[in-house]
Amino acid sequence: MRVAMFGYQTWGHRTLRALLDSGHEVVLVVTHPASDHAYERIWDDSVAELAAKHDLPVLLRQRPGDGELLAALRDAAPDIIVANNWRTWLPPEIFDLPPHGTLNVHDSLLPAYAGFSPLIWALINGEKEVGVTAHRMNAELDAGDVVLQRAVPVGPDDTAADLFHRTVDLIEPIVRESLDLIASGRAVWVPQDRSRASFFHKRSVEDSRIDWTWPAEALERLVRAQCDPYPNAFTYHRGQRVRIVSAALSRARYGGTPGRVFIREGDGVVVVAGADARTGRHPGLLVRRVRTDDGAEHAATDYFRTMGDYLTPHP
């Protein structure tokens, strides 16, 4: 088949690599220009550079709404479009243009976690598995019929980086297998159960700000979800921003006011957490390592020299 590709960052790079190895003909590549957005500088293998290396025609677009792009697609005459990590809405005149429509590859187990940063949100929410879905694009966000879906488990110590590597390795086999099913006429398209759908927005700095009224279990997952190279979960101590690099649940249960730097326990310092922390029925967050704005990393037991301070969301 003749394939046009829309994609960006490492997800798009892996998709294009799969297409180049698939035996199908790549006739056009569309990608976004480089961005300064904090999350778009992570996992930023270049689609444009890979396409240029293989002498493929490349168009750079922030958004697809111009006549030149539509004319280029019509001239390329693809049998199918394959999209992965395209960051803006595609109109029907694009996604319905090829005979086989557009195959979108999304890094969640749809219909759950449609939209942006699904791995981070899934880890924060304590999901037991994550994965990748290949589906036919329609006018709704990540809502089209599914042709293939693969899942991987989430371990108790996994970080968002671990889940990224585990799921990005699914992209190439899913793309190749999906195209083979479609080209051979063996594809079975399964409608999504829209009653199970959930939608998530792009993450920003604000989403890494720690709310100490969250239970310690959720905060521990937030720290793992905002691991390096992502912007770390952060709080303020004596007016200075502190990033929490490593944390766990305390062994004992602690009561009091959320955000209170309470007591040393093992290799860390316990911070009281949870909206009902006053009951003393739940663990606190055992902070092990922190990082200050100058980039220095400290053991929490060295950084918090005295107990009794409060960690706050703002200076």
CSV table of C-alpha atoms in Angstrom, one decimal:
chain,number,residue,atom,x,y,z
A,1,MET,CA,0.0,0.0,0.0
A,2,ARG,CA,1.0,3.6,-0.4
A,3,VAL,CA,1.2,5.2,3.0
A,4,ALA,CA,1.3,8.8,4.2
A,5,MET,CA,2.4,9.4,7.8
A,6,PHE,CA,1.5,12.0,10.4
A,7,GLY,CA,3.6,11.9,13.5
A,8,TYR,CA,6.0,13.5,16.0
A,9,GLN,CA,8.7,12.8,18.5
A,10,THR,CA,9.9,9.3,19.3
A,11,TRP,CA,6.4,7.8,18.9
A,12,GLY,CA,6.2,9.1,15.3
A,13,HIS,CA,9.9,8.2,14.7
A,14,ARG,CA,9.2,4.5,15.7
A,15,THR,CA,6.1,4.6,13.5
A,16,LEU,CA,8.0,5.8,10.5
A,17,ARG,CA,10.7,3.2,11.2
A,18,ALA,CA,8.1,0.5,11.1
A,19,LEU,CA,6.7,1.8,7.9
A,20,LEU,CA,10.1,1.8,6.3
A,21,ASP,CA,10.6,-1.8,7.3
A,22,SER,CA,7.0,-2.9,6.4
A,23,GLY,CA,7.3,-3.4,2.6
A,24,HIS,CA,4.7,-0.7,2.1
A,25,GLU,CA,5.6,2.5,0.2
A,26,VAL,CA,5.9,5.7,2.2
A,27,VAL,CA,4.8,8.6,-0.1
A,28,LEU,CA,4.6,11.6,2.3
A,29,VAL,CA,5.6,12.4,5.9
A,30,VAL,CA,4.0,15.2,7.9
A,31,THR,CA,5.4,16.3,11.2
A,32,HIS,CA,5.5,19.2,13.6
A,33,PRO,CA,8.4,21.7,13.9
A,34,ALA,CA,10.6,21.4,17.0
A,35,SER,CA,9.0,22.8,20.1
A,36,ASP,CA,10.3,24.4,23.4
A,37,HIS,CA,7.4,22.8,25.4
A,38,ALA,CA,8.9,20.9,28.4
A,39,TYR,CA,7.1,17.7,27.5
A,40,GLU,CA,7.9,17.9,23.8
A,41,ARG,CA,11.6,18.1,24.4
A,42,ILE,CA,11.5,14.6,26.0
A,43,TRP,CA,11.6,11.5,23.7
A,44,ASP,CA,12.2,13.8,20.8
A,45,ASP,CA,13.7,11.6,18.1
A,46,SER,CA,13.2,13.5,14.9
A,47,VAL,CA,10.6,12.3,12.4
A,48,ALA,CA,11.8,14.9,9.9
A,49,GLU,CA,15.5,13.8,10.1
A,50,LEU,CA,14.6,10.1,9.6
A,51,ALA,CA,12.4,11.0,6.6
A,52,ALA,CA,15.1,13.1,5.1
A,53,LYS,CA,17.6,10.3,5.6
A,54,HIS,CA,15.4,8.1,3.4
A,55,ASP,CA,14.7,10.9,0.8
A,56,LEU,CA,11.1,11.1,1.7
A,57,PRO,CA,9.0,14.2,1.1
A,58,VAL,CA,8.4,16.0,4.4
A,59,LEU,CA,6.0,18.8,5.4
A,60,LEU,CA,6.3,20.7,8.7
A,61,ARG,CA,3.0,21.9,10.1
A,62,GLN,CA,1.8,23.0,13.5
A,63,ARG,CA,-1.8,22.4,12.3
A,64,PRO,CA,-3.1,20.7,9.1
A,65,GLY,CA,-5.5,23.4,8.0
A,66,ASP,CA,-4.1,24.7,4.7
A,67,GLY,CA,-4.7,24.0,1.0
A,68,GLU,CA,-1.1,23.2,0.3
A,69,LEU,CA,-1.1,20.2,2.7
A,70,LEU,CA,-4.3,18.8,1.3
A,71,ALA,CA,-3.1,19.2,-2.3
A,72,ALA,CA,0.2,17.4,-1.4
A,73,LEU,CA,-1.9,14.5,0.1
A,74,ARG,CA,-4.0,14.3,-2.9
A,75,ASP,CA,-1.0,14.3,-5.2
A,76,ALA,CA,0.6,11.6,-3.1
A,77,ALA,CA,-2.5,9.4,-3.4
A,78,PRO,CA,-2.0,7.3,-0.3
A,79,ASP,CA,-4.1,4.1,0.3
A,80,ILE,CA,-3.9,4.8,4.0
A,81,ILE,CA,-2.6,7.4,6.5
A,82,VAL,CA,-0.9,6.3,9.6
A,83,ALA,CA,-0.7,8.7,12.5
A,84,ASN,CA,1.0,8.6,15.9
A,85,ASN,CA,1.5,11.5,18.3
A,86,TRP,CA,0.0,14.0,15.9
A,87,ARG,CA,-0.7,16.9,18.4
A,88,THR,CA,-3.6,18.7,16.8
A,89,TRP,CA,-7.0,17.7,15.3
A,90,LEU,CA,-7.1,16.3,11.8
A,91,PRO,CA,-10.2,17.3,9.8
A,92,PRO,CA,-12.3,14.7,7.9
A,93,GLU,CA,-11.1,15.9,4.5
A,94,ILE,CA,-7.7,14.6,5.6
A,95,PHE,CA,-8.4,11.5,7.7
A,96,ASP,CA,-11.1,10.2,5.3
A,97,LEU,CA,-9.1,11.0,2.2
A,98,PRO,CA,-7.4,7.6,1.5
A,99,PRO,CA,-9.5,4.5,0.6
A,100,HIS,CA,-8.5,2.9,4.0
A,101,GLY,CA,-8.9,6.1,6.0
A,102,THR,CA,-6.4,6.9,8.8
A,103,LEU,CA,-4.9,4.4,11.2
A,104,ASN,CA,-4.1,6.1,14.5
A,105,VAL,CA,-1.7,4.6,17.0
A,106,HIS,CA,-2.3,5.7,20.6
A,107,ASP,CA,-0.3,4.8,23.7
A,108,SER,CA,-3.2,3.8,25.9
A,109,LEU,CA,-5.7,0.9,26.2
A,110,LEU,CA,-8.6,2.8,24.6
A,111,PRO,CA,-11.3,3.7,25.2
A,112,ALA,CA,-9.6,4.7,28.5
A,113,TYR,CA,-7.0,7.5,28.6
A,114,ALA,CA,-7.8,9.2,25.3
A,115,GLY,CA,-5.9,12.4,24.7
A,116,PHE,CA,-2.5,13.4,26.1
A,117,SER,CA,0.1,11.9,28.4
A,118,PRO,CA,-1.8,8.7,29.0
A,119,LEU,CA,1.1,6.8,30.6
A,120,ILE,CA,1.6,9.5,33.2
A,121,TRP,CA,-2.0,9.8,34.1
A,122,ALA,CA,-2.4,6.0,34.2
A,123,LEU,CA,0.5,5.6,36.6
A,124,ILE,CA,-0.8,8.4,38.8
A,125,ASN,CA,-4.2,6.6,38.9
A,126,GLY,CA,-2.7,3.2,39.9
A,127,GLU,CA,-3.7,1.3,36.7
A,128,LYS,CA,-2.4,-2.3,36.6
A,129,GLU,CA,-1.6,-2.3,32.9
A,130,VAL,CA,-1.0,0.1,30.1
A,131,GLY,CA,-0.6,-0.4,26.4
A,132,VAL,CA,-0.9,0.7,22.8
A,133,THR,CA,-4.0,0.7,20.5
A,134,ALA,CA,-4.3,0.9,16.8
A,135,HIS,CA,-7.7,2.3,15.7
A,136,ARG,CA,-9.4,3.9,12.7
A,137,MET,CA,-9.6,7.7,13.1
A,138,ASN,CA,-12.9,9.4,13.1
A,139,ALA,CA,-14.2,12.9,14.1
A,140,GLU,CA,-14.0,12.2,17.9
A,141,LEU,CA,-10.8,12.1,19.9
A,142,ASP,CA,-9.2,8.6,19.9
A,143,ALA,CA,-12.7,7.1,19.5
A,144,GLY,CA,-12.6,5.0,16.3
A,145,ASP,CA,-12.9,1.3,15.8
A,146,VAL,CA,-9.9,-0.8,17.1
A,147,VAL,CA,-8.0,-3.2,15.0
A,148,LEU,CA,-5.2,-4.1,17.4
A,149,GLN,CA,-4.4,-3.6,21.1
A,150,ARG,CA,-1.5,-4.8,23.2
A,151,ALA,CA,-1.0,-4.4,27.0
A,152,VAL,CA,1.9,-4.6,29.4
A,153,PRO,CA,1.8,-4.8,33.2
A,154,VAL,CA,2.6,-1.9,35.5
A,155,GLY,CA,4.9,-3.0,38.3
A,156,PRO,CA,4.9,-1.6,41.9
A,157,ASP,CA,8.1,0.3,41.3
A,158,ASP,CA,7.7,1.3,37.7
A,159,THR,CA,8.2,4.9,36.6
A,160,ALA,CA,6.7,6.7,33.7
A,161,ALA,CA,10.1,6.2,31.9
A,162,ASP,CA,9.9,2.5,32.4
A,163,LEU,CA,6.4,2.4,30.9
A,164,PHE,CA,7.4,4.6,28.0
A,165,HIS,CA,10.2,2.2,27.0
A,166,ARG,CA,7.9,-0.8,27.5
A,167,THR,CA,5.1,0.6,25.4
A,168,VAL,CA,7.2,2.4,22.7
A,169,ASP,CA,8.6,-1.1,21.8
A,170,LEU,CA,5.1,-2.2,20.9
A,171,ILE,CA,4.7,0.4,18.2
A,172,GLU,CA,6.6,-1.2,15.4
A,173,PRO,CA,5.1,-4.6,15.6
A,174,ILE,CA,1.6,-3.2,16.0
A,175,VAL,CA,2.0,-0.9,13.0
A,176,ARG,CA,3.3,-3.7,10.7
A,177,GLU,CA,0.7,-6.2,11.8
A,178,SER,CA,-2.1,-3.7,11.5
A,179,LEU,CA,-1.1,-2.7,7.9
A,180,ASP,CA,-0.8,-6.4,6.9
A,181,LEU,CA,-4.3,-7.1,8.3
A,182,ILE,CA,-5.7,-4.1,6.4
A,183,ALA,CA,-3.9,-4.8,3.1
A,184,SER,CA,-5.0,-8.4,3.1
A,185,GLY,CA,-8.6,-7.7,4.0
A,186,ARG,CA,-8.4,-9.7,7.3
A,187,ALA,CA,-8.8,-6.7,9.6
A,188,VAL,CA,-11.6,-6.9,12.1
A,189,TRP,CA,-12.6,-3.5,13.4
A,190,VAL,CA,-14.1,-3.5,16.9
A,191,PRO,CA,-16.2,-0.5,18.1
A,192,GLN,CA,-15.0,1.1,21.3
A,193,ASP,CA,-17.3,1.0,24.3
A,194,ARG,CA,-17.9,4.7,24.7
A,195,SER,CA,-19.3,4.3,28.2
A,196,ARG,CA,-15.8,3.4,29.3
A,197,ALA,CA,-14.1,6.4,27.6
A,198,SER,CA,-12.0,8.9,29.5
A,199,PHE,CA,-10.1,11.9,28.2
A,200,PHE,CA,-7.0,13.6,29.5
A,201,HIS,CA,-5.4,17.0,28.8
A,202,LYS,CA,-1.8,17.8,28.1
A,203,ARG,CA,0.4,18.0,31.2
A,204,SER,CA,2.0,21.3,32.2
A,205,VAL,CA,4.1,22.5,35.1
A,206,GLU,CA,1.0,23.0,37.2
A,207,ASP,CA,0.2,19.3,37.0
A,208,SER,CA,3.5,18.5,38.8
A,209,ARG,CA,2.7,20.7,41.8
A,210,ILE,CA,2.1,18.5,44.9
A,211,ASP,CA,-1.2,18.7,46.7
A,212,TRP,CA,-0.5,17.3,50.2
A,213,THR,CA,-4.2,16.5,50.7
A,214,TRP,CA,-3.8,13.7,48.2
A,215,PRO,CA,-3.3,10.3,50.0
A,216,ALA,CA,0.3,9.2,50.3
A,217,GLU,CA,-0.3,6.3,47.9
A,218,ALA,CA,-1.2,8.7,45.1
A,219,LEU,CA,1.7,11.1,45.8
A,220,GLU,CA,4.1,8.2,45.7
A,221,ARG,CA,2.8,7.3,42.2
A,222,LEU,CA,2.9,11.0,41.2
A,223,VAL,CA,6.7,11.1,42.1
A,224,ARG,CA,7.2,7.9,39.9
A,225,ALA,CA,5.1,9.4,37.1
A,226,GLN,CA,7.1,12.6,37.2
A,227,CYS,CA,10.5,10.9,37.2
A,228,ASP,CA,13.5,12.1,35.2
A,229,PRO,CA,13.5,13.1,32.4
A,230,TYR,CA,10.0,14.5,33.1
A,231,PRO,CA,9.6,17.7,35.2
A,232,ASN,CA,9.6,16.4,38.8
A,233,ALA,CA,6.8,16.6,41.3
A,234,PHE,CA,7.5,19.7,43.4
A,235,THR,CA,6.6,21.5,46.5
A,236,TYR,CA,7.9,24.5,48.5
A,237,HIS,CA,9.9,24.5,51.7
A,238,ARG,CA,10.6,27.8,53.4
A,239,GLY,CA,9.7,29.6,50.2
A,240,GLN,CA,12.1,27.6,48.0
A,241,ARG,CA,10.9,25.1,45.4
A,242,VAL,CA,12.0,21.5,46.1
A,243,ARG,CA,11.6,18.7,43.6
A,244,ILE,CA,10.9,15.2,45.1
A,245,VAL,CA,13.0,12.7,43.2
A,246,SER,CA,12.4,9.6,45.2
A,247,ALA,CA,9.7,8.6,47.7
A,248,ALA,CA,7.9,5.7,49.2
A,249,LEU,CA,5.0,5.0,51.6
A,250,SER,CA,5.9,5.2,55.3
A,251,ARG,CA,5.8,2.0,57.3
A,252,ALA,CA,3.9,3.6,60.2
A,253,ARG,CA,0.7,5.6,60.1
A,254,TYR,CA,0.9,9.3,60.9
A,255,GLY,CA,-1.7,11.9,61.7
A,256,GLY,CA,-1.8,15.6,61.7
A,257,THR,CA,-1.9,18.4,59.1
A,258,PRO,CA,-1.1,17.6,55.4
A,259,GLY,CA,2.3,18.9,54.4
A,260,ARG,CA,3.9,18.7,57.9
A,261,VAL,CA,7.5,17.5,57.8
A,262,PHE,CA,7.1,15.1,60.7
A,263,ILE,CA,9.7,12.5,61.5
A,264,ARG,CA,12.7,10.5,60.2
A,265,GLU,CA,11.8,6.9,59.3
A,266,GLY,CA,14.5,4.6,57.9
A,267,ASP,CA,16.3,6.3,55.0
A,268,GLY,CA,13.8,9.2,54.6
A,269,VAL,CA,11.7,11.8,56.2
A,270,VAL,CA,7.9,11.4,56.6
A,271,VAL,CA,5.6,14.1,55.4
A,272,VAL,CA,2.0,13.9,56.5
A,273,ALA,CA,-0.5,13.5,53.6
A,274,GLY,CA,-4.1,13.0,52.9
A,275,ALA,CA,-7.3,15.0,53.2
A,276,ASP,CA,-8.2,13.0,56.4
A,277,ALA,CA,-4.7,12.9,57.8
A,278,ARG,CA,-6.1,14.2,61.1
A,279,THR,CA,-7.4,10.6,61.7
A,280,GLY,CA,-3.9,9.1,61.8
A,281,ARG,CA,-5.2,6.1,60.0
A,282,HIS,CA,-3.0,6.3,56.9
A,283,PRO,CA,0.7,6.3,56.0
A,284,GLY,CA,2.6,9.4,55.2
A,285,LEU,CA,4.9,10.0,52.2
A,286,LEU,CA,8.4,8.9,53.0
A,287,VAL,CA,10.6,11.4,51.0
A,288,ARG,CA,14.0,9.9,50.3
A,289,ARG,CA,15.7,12.3,47.8
A,290,VAL,CA,15.1,15.9,46.8
A,291,ARG,CA,16.5,18.3,44.2
A,292,THR,CA,16.8,22.1,44.5
A,293,ASP,CA,16.5,24.6,41.7
A,294,ASP,CA,20.3,24.8,41.4
A,295,GLY,CA,20.2,21.1,40.3
A,296,ALA,CA,21.8,19.8,43.4
A,297,GLU,CA,20.3,16.5,44.7
A,298,HIS,CA,20.2,15.7,48.4
A,299,ALA,CA,19.2,12.9,50.7
A,300,ALA,CA,16.0,14.0,52.4
A,301,THR,CA,17.6,13.3,55.8
A,302,ASP,CA,20.3,15.8,54.9
A,303,TYR,CA,18.0,18.4,53.4
A,304,PHE,CA,15.4,18.5,56.2
A,305,ARG,CA,17.7,19.2,59.1
A,306,THR,CA,14.8,19.9,61.5
A,307,MET,CA,11.3,18.6,61.8
A,308,GLY,CA,8.2,20.6,62.1
A,309,ASP,CA,8.2,22.7,58.9
A,310,TYR,CA,5.3,22.7,56.5
A,311,LEU,CA,5.6,21.9,52.8
A,312,THR,CA,3.3,24.1,50.7
A,313,PRO,CA,2.1,24.3,47.1
A,314,HIS,CA,3.2,27.9,46.7
A,315,PRO,CA,6.1,30.0,48.2
